[in-house]
């Protein structure tokens, strides 16, 4: 679908489709937000526009602070990946039907 690095750089999301998605889901509120938002927006037909953005990671001496919590955030990411894989598997038959249907029409 063209999703670049969903944890890198600056992101802007279309508010209306994102709110529709977030209203249905009680999760996607912490470290797992950016990745899941990008994937679910693509599933909803909102295509990403990737633009390279320079990023500078500051060291602690330069005032850089990381709010990444190893156990909590990795647990959130594992749960998010499980949700997305299951969501993909549920969508796979429809995706295959559309893909096979469009290739049959191209003949």
Short mmCIF file of C-alpha atoms in Angstrom, two decimals, residues 6-45:
data_model
loop_
_atom_site.label_atom_id
_atom_site.label_comp_id
_atom_site.label_asym_id
_atom_site.label_seq_id
_atom_site.Cartn_x
_atom_site.Cartn_y
_atom_site.Cartn_z
CA UNK A 6 5.57 4.50 10.16
CA UNK A 7 7.75 5.33 13.18
CA UNK A 8 10.01 7.82 11.43
CA UNK A 9 9.53 11.48 10.70
CA UNK A 10 6.49 13.72 10.74
CA UNK A 11 2.99 12.36 10.13
CA UNK A 12 -0.28 14.10 9.31
CA UNK A 13 -3.53 12.14 9.37
CA UNK A 14 -6.90 13.01 7.83
CA UNK A 15 -9.06 13.65 10.86
CA UNK A 16 -12.49 12.37 9.75
CA UNK A 17 -11.41 8.87 8.60
CA UNK A 18 -9.07 8.51 11.56
CA UNK A 19 -11.81 9.42 14.05
CA UNK A 20 -14.15 6.87 12.44
CA UNK A 21 -11.51 4.18 12.93
CA UNK A 22 -10.61 5.24 16.47
CA UNK A 23 -14.25 5.31 17.59
CA UNK A 24 -14.57 1.61 16.74
CA UNK A 25 -11.33 0.59 18.47
CA UNK A 26 -10.60 0.88 22.19
CA UNK A 27 -6.84 0.47 21.62
CA UNK A 28 -4.41 2.31 19.34
CA UNK A 29 -3.78 5.07 21.88
CA UNK A 30 -0.10 4.75 22.82
CA UNK A 31 3.09 3.56 21.14
CA UNK A 32 1.09 1.35 18.77
CA UNK A 33 -0.87 4.32 17.37
CA UNK A 34 1.18 5.38 14.33
CA UNK A 35 1.62 1.95 12.78
CA UNK A 36 -1.97 0.85 13.30
CA UNK A 37 -3.36 4.19 12.16
CA UNK A 38 -1.40 3.96 8.89
CA UNK A 39 -2.49 0.36 8.20
CA UNK A 40 -6.14 0.87 9.09
CA UNK A 41 -6.36 4.08 7.06
CA UNK A 42 -5.02 2.14 4.06
CA UNK A 43 -7.61 -0.56 4.66
CA UNK A 44 -10.22 2.22 4.65
CA UNK A 45 -8.95 3.44 1.26
#
